[in-house]
XYZ file of C-alpha atoms in Angstrom:
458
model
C 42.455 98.856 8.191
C 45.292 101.145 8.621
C 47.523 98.499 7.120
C 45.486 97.671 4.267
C 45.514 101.141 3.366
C 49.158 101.750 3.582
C 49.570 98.471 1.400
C 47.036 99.898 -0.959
C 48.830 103.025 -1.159
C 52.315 101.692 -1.422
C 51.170 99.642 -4.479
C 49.522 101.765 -6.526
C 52.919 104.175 -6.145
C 54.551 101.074 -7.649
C 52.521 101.207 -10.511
C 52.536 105.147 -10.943
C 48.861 105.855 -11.044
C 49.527 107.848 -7.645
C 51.649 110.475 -6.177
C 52.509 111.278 -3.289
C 53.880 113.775 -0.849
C 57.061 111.522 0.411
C 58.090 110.589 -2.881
C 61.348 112.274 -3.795
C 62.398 110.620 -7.530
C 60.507 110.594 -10.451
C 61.214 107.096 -10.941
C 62.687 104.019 -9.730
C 64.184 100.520 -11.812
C 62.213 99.583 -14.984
C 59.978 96.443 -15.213
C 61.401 93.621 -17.605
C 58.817 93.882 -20.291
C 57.420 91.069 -22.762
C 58.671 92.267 -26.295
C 55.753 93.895 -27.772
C 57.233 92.793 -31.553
C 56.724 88.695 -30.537
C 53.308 88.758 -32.102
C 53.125 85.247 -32.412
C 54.278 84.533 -28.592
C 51.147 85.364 -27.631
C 48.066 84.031 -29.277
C 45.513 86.319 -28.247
C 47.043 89.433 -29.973
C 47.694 87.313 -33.199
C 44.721 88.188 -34.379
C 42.446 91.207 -32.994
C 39.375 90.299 -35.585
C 39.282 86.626 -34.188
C 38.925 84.313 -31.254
C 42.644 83.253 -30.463
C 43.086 79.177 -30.125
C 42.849 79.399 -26.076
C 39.363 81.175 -26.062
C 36.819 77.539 -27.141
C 33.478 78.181 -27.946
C 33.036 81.885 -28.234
C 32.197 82.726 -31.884
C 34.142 84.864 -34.363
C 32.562 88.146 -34.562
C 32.649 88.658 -38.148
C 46.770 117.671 -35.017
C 49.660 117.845 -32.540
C 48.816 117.404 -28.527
C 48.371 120.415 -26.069
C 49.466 120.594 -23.029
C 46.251 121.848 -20.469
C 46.998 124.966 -19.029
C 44.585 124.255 -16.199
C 46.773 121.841 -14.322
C 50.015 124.169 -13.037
C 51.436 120.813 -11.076
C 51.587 118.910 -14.518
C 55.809 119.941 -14.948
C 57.840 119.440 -17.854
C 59.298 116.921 -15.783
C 56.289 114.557 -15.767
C 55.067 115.586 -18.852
C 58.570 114.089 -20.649
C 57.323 110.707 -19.193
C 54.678 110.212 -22.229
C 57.618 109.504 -24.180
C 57.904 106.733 -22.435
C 56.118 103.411 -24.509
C 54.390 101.179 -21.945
C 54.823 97.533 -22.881
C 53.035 94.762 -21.163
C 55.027 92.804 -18.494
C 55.453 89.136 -18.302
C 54.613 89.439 -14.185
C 50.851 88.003 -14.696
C 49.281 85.686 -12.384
C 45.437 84.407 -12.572
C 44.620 87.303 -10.273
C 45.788 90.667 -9.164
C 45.823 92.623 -6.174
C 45.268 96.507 -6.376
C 46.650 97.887 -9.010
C 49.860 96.554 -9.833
C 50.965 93.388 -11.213
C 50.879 91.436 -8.095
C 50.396 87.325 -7.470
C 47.915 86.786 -4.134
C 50.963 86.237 -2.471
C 53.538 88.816 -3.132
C 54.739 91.484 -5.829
C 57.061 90.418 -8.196
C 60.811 91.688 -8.627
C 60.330 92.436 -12.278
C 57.280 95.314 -11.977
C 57.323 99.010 -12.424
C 58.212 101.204 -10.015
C 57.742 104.694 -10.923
C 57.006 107.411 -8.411
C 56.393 111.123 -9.782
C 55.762 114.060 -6.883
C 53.587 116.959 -8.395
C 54.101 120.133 -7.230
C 51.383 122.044 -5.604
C 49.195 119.143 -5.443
C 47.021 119.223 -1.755
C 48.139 115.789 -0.039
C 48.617 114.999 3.623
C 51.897 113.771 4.335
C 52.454 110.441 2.968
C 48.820 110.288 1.495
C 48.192 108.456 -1.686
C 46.083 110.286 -4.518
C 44.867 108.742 -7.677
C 44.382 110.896 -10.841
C 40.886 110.059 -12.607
C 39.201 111.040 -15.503
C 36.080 110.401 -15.411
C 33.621 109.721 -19.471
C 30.042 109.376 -17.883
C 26.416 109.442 -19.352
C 23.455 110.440 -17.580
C 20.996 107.597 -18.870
C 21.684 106.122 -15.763
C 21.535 108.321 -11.982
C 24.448 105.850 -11.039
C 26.938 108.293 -13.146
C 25.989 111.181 -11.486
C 26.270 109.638 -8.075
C 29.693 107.989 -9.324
C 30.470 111.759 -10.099
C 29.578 112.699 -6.234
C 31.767 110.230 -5.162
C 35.108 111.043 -7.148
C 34.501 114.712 -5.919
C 33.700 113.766 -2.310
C 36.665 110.852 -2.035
C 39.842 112.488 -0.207
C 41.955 109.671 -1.860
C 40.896 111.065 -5.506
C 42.012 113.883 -7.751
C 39.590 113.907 -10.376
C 40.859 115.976 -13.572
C 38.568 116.383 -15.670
C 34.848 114.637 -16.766
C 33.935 114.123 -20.328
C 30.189 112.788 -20.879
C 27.975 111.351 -24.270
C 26.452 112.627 -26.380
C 27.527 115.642 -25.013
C 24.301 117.563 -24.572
C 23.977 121.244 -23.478
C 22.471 120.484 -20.315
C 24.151 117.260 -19.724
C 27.618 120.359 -19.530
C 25.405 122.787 -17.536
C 24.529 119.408 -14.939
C 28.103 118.739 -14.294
C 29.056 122.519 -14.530
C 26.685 123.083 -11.810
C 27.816 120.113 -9.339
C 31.346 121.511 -9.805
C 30.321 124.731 -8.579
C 29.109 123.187 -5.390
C 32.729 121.718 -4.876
C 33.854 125.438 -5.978
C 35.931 122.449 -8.668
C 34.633 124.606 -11.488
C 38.070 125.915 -13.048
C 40.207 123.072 -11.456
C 38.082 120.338 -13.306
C 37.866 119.902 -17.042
C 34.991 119.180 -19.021
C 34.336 117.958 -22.083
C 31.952 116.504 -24.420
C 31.304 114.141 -27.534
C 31.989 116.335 -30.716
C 31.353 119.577 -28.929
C 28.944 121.491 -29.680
C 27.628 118.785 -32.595
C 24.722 117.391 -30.159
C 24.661 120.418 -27.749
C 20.712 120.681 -29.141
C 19.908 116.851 -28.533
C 17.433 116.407 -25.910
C 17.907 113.931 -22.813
C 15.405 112.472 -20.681
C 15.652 114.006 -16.911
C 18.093 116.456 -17.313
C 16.126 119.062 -19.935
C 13.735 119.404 -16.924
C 15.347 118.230 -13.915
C 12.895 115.117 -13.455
C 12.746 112.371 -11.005
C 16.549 112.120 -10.083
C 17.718 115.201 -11.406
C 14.999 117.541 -9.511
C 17.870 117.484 -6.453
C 20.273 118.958 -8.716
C 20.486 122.196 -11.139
C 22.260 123.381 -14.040
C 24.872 126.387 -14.626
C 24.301 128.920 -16.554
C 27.802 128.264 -17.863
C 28.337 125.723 -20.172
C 31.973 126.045 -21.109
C 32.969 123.141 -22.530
C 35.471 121.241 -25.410
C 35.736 118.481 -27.073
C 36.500 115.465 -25.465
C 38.992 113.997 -27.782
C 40.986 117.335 -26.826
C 40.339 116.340 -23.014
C 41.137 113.157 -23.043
C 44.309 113.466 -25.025
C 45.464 116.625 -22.684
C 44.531 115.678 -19.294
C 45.070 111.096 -20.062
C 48.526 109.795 -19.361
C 50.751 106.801 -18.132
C 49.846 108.157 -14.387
C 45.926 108.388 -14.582
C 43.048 106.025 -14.500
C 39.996 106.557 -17.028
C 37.063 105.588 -15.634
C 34.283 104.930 -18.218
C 30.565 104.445 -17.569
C 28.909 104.920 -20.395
C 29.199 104.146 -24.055
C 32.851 103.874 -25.197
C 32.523 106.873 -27.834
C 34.870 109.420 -26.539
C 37.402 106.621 -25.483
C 37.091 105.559 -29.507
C 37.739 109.017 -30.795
C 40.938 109.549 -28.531
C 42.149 106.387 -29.891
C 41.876 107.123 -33.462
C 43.000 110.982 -33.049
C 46.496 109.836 -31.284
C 46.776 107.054 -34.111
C 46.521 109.853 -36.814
C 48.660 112.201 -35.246
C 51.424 109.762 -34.598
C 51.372 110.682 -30.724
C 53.063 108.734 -27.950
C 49.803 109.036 -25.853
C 49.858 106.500 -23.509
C 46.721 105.333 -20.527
C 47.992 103.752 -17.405
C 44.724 102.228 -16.364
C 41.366 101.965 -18.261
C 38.833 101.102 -15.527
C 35.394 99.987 -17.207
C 31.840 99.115 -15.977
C 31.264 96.477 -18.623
C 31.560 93.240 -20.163
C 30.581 90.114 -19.202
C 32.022 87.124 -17.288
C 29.973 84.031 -17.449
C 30.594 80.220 -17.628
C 34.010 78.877 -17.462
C 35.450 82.592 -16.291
C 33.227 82.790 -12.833
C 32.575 80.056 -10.165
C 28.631 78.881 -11.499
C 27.735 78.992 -8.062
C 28.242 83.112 -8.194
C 26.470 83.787 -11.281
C 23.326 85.230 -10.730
C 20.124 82.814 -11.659
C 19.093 85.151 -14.937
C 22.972 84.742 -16.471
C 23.173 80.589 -15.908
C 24.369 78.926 -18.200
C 25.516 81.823 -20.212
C 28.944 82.438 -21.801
C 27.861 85.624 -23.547
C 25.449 88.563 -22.806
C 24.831 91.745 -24.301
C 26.159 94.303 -22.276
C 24.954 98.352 -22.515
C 28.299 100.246 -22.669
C 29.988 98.305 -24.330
C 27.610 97.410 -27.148
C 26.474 100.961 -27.374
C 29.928 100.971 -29.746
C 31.148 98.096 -30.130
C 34.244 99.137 -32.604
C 35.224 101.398 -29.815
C 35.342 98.386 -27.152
C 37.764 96.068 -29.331
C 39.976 99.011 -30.163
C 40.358 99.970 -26.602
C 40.504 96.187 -25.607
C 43.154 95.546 -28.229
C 45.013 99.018 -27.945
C 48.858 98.563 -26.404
C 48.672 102.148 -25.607
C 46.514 101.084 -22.651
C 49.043 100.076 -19.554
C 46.448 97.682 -17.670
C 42.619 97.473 -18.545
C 40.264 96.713 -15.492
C 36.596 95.827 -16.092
C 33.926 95.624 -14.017
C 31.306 92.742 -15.406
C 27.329 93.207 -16.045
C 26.846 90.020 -13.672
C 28.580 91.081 -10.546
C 27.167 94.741 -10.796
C 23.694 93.495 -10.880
C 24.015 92.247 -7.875
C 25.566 95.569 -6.322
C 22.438 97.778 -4.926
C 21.911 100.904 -3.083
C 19.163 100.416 -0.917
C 17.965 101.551 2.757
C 21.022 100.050 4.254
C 23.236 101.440 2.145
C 21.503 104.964 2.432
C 22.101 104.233 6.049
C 25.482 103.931 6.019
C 25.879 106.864 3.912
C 24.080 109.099 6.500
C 26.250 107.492 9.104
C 29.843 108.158 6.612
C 28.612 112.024 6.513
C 28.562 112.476 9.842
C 32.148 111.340 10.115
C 33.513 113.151 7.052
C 34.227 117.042 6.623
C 34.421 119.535 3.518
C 33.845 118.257 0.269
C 34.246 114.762 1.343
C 30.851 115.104 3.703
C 29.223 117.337 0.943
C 29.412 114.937 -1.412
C 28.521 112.036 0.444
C 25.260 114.821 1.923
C 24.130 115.062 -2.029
C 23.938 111.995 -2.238
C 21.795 110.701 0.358
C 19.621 113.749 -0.111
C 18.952 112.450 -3.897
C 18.031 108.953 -3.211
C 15.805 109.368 -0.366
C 13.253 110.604 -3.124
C 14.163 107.999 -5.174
C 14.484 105.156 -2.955
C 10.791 105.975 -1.645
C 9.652 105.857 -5.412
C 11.760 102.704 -6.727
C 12.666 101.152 -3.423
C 16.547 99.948 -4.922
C 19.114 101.394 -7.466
C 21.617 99.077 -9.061
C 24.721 100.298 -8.398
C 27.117 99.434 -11.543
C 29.584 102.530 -12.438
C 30.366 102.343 -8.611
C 32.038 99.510 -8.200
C 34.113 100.358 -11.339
C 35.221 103.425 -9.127
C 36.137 101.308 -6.083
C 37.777 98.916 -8.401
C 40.263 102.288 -9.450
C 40.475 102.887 -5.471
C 41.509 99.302 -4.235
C 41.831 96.223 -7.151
C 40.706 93.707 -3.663
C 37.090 94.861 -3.467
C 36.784 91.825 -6.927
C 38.758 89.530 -7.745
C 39.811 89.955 -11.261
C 40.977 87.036 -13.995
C 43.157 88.077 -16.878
C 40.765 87.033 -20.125
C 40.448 88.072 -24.090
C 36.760 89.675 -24.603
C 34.940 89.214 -28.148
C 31.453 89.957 -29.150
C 29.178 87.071 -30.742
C 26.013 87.249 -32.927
C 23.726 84.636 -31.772
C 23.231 81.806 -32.656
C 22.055 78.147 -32.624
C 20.250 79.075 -29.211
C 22.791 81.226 -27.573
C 21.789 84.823 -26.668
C 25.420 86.229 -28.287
C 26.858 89.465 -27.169
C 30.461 89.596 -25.353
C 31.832 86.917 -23.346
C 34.518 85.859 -21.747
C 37.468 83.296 -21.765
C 40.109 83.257 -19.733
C 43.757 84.020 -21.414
C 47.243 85.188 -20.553
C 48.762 88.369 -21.830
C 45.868 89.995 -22.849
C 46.025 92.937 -19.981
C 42.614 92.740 -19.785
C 41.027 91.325 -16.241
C 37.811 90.821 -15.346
C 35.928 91.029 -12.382
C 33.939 87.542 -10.969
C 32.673 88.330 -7.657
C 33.045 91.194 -5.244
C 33.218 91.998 -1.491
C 30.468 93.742 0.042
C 31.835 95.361 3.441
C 34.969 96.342 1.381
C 33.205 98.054 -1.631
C 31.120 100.127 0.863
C 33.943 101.006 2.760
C 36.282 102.114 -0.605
C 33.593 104.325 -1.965
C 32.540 106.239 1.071
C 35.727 106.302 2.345
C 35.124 105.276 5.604
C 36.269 103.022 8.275
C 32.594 101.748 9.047
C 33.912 98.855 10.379
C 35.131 101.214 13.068
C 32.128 103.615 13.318
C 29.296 101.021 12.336
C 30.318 97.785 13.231
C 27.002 96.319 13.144
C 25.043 98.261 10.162
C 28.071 97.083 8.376
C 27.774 93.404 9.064
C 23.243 94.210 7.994
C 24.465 95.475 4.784
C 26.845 92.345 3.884
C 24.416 90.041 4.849
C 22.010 91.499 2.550
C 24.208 91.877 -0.199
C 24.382 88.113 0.415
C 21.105 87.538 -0.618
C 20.272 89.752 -3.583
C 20.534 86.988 -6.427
């Protein structure tokens, strides 16, 4: 395990979406990159509005940047490296291991290697942190607990948290979980078009239902806009998590377009999309997705210009995407609530606090729903360690239906397009990444209960 993490950790320095306490130059030699100007070299980027030649059957689908003062460790330094235009290297295999551009079998020669130190940043010696920003919702309980985890993970620096539609007490809710972490003026927040829907009422929150009765809200609901958060606290060195409807990832886009910005994203990490036939092995799909190539997914369709401008956008390094079929079959249930209670015992500080919350709020639930799909949490492991799924590189596109087919966005495989996929995932590992834990160590044998019974949710 020990191994696996130093591997982990060494990689993802080679990409530059962590920092560390050992690292002594900002950066090291450059990564031969694929000319960005050969349009016509690569067919999927010939023509963003249609299905390149490669893809088959899927259908065509017809003011100046601030610098955040909230971050002290952010130095001029670092902040020069968003001059810096990422291009897409000509390293890719049909899979990837953890975040870098890596073959199954060993990195190749040609791949980025920058290392940045920031100062004042809390690491143990030799540690590896990644920076996250994290755009949630709150339709869904699984963002909130997502939120838990980036706050409780000791491998995670989480910057700031944007959330749609951007609600008043959607800002007090995540206001008032900072404050529990004491995170409150070292985390930003932000939300959609602040204050435009402050007034907009959301179900659970308002009153604290169901879920939400474990939590509260803050009587301070400081806030900006997100397209200000994303563009200040976003760079070549962080990973955006998204697990809700691509809104706030759409505005950013457009806003650095207009102002002529060198913004750059090292990592988009997404809970969405869809992977079906001739992407994942038939025998992994589960029963309700056979025979599918296309399926409408929730984030993603919730704005769909949004999702092909980020899918398309070159000023996105690497694009990671966690697919609707795999995350239905990814559940918290009794076993997993019992491996929680056993990772809190073994934790301290925030990382047992958070990982406490947590299993306080779904006993309740669990005893009124029994199960919880867990999607926007195996996005998060995916931005911890790229191993937990196995990811193929593929060009998305959204369908209407037709001539019997449900439409909706599908997948075909394709080179270049920086976009991978995920087509199956691994159980013990997942757990293990989010909590943060060596169960395998501590819980040897509630470990092996919960992978067999991940086994059989289909």
């Amino acid at each position: 395990h020990l191994e696996q993490e130093d591997s982990l950790s060494h990689d993802l320095l080679q990409l530059g979406l962590v920092h560390s306490s050992m690292a002594d130059q900002e950066s090291a030699e450059a990564c031969a990159m694929a000319s960005p100007a050969d349009a016509g070299s690569n067919p999927c980027k010939a023509n963003r509005w249609s299905i390149p030649s490669c893809h088959g059957a899927l259908d065509s689908p017809g003011g100046p940047l601030g610098t955040s003062a909230r971050h002290p460790d952010q130095t001029s330094e670092a902040q020069q490296l968003k001059a810096k235009r990422w291009s897409r290297p000509s390293c890719h295999g049909s899979l990837y291991s953890p975040g870098v551009c890596l073959s199954d079998s060993a990195a190749h020669p040609d791949q980025t290697k920058v290392v940045r130190q920031l100062s004042g940043a809390k690491q143990e010696k030799g540690e590896a942190v990644v920076d996250i920003v994290f755009d949630m919702e709150t339709g869904d309980p699984d963002d909130v607990l997502t939120l838990l985890l980036l706050l409780a993970h000791p491998k995670v620096r989480l910057k700031a948290v944007t959330v749609t539609p951007g609600t008043r007490s959607q800002v007090a809710l995540i206001r008032w979980i900072l404050e529990q972490f004491e995170l409150a003026d070292t985390v930003r927040v932000g939300a959609q078009r602040w204050p435009a829907n402050a007034d907009k009422p959301v179900s659970g929150v308002d009153r604290l239902a169901g879920f939400y009765s474990s939590f509260g809200l803050s009587k301070n609901v400081t806030c900006d806009d997100a397209v200000n958060v994303l563009a200040e606290e976003c760079d070549e060195h962080t990973t955006l998590l998204t697990g809700g409807p691509l809104h706030n990832l759409g505005e950013v886009l457009h806003f650095v377009d207009e102002a002529s910005s060198d913004w750059r994203l090292g990592r988009w990490v997404a809970q969405g999309g869809f992977a079906g036939v001739g992407v994942m092995d038939e025998a992994r799909i589960l029963p309700k997705f056979a025979g599918l190539k296309c399926c409408p997914t929730w984030n993603f369709d919730g704005n769909r210009a949004a999702a092909r401008v980020a899918l398309d956008s070159d000023r996105i390094h690497r694009k990671v995407l966690a697919s609707k079929n795999v995350c239905h079959r990814v559940h918290y249930n009794d076993m997993l609530q019992a491996l929680v209670g056993v990772a809190r015992g073994a934790t301290i500080g925030r990382h047992q606090q958070g990982l406490d919350m947590i299993h306080q709020s779904m006993g309740p639930y669990l005893r009124r729903k029994g199960h919880k799909k867990f999607h926007d949490p195996l996005a998060f492991a995916l931005c911890l360690d790229e191993q937990v799924c196995p990811l193929r590189e593929v060009y998305l596109n959204w369908s209407k239906p037709s001539r019997g087919e449900a439409g909706g966005w599908g997948s075909m495989l394709c080179e270049g397009t920086g976009s991978w996929i995920c087509v199956d995932y691994d159980p013990a590992r997942f757990v293990q990444v989010v909590l943060g834990v060596d169960l395998a160590i501590i819980a040897p044998v509630e470990l092996h209960s919960y992978e067999e019974n991940a086994a059989t949710i289909w």
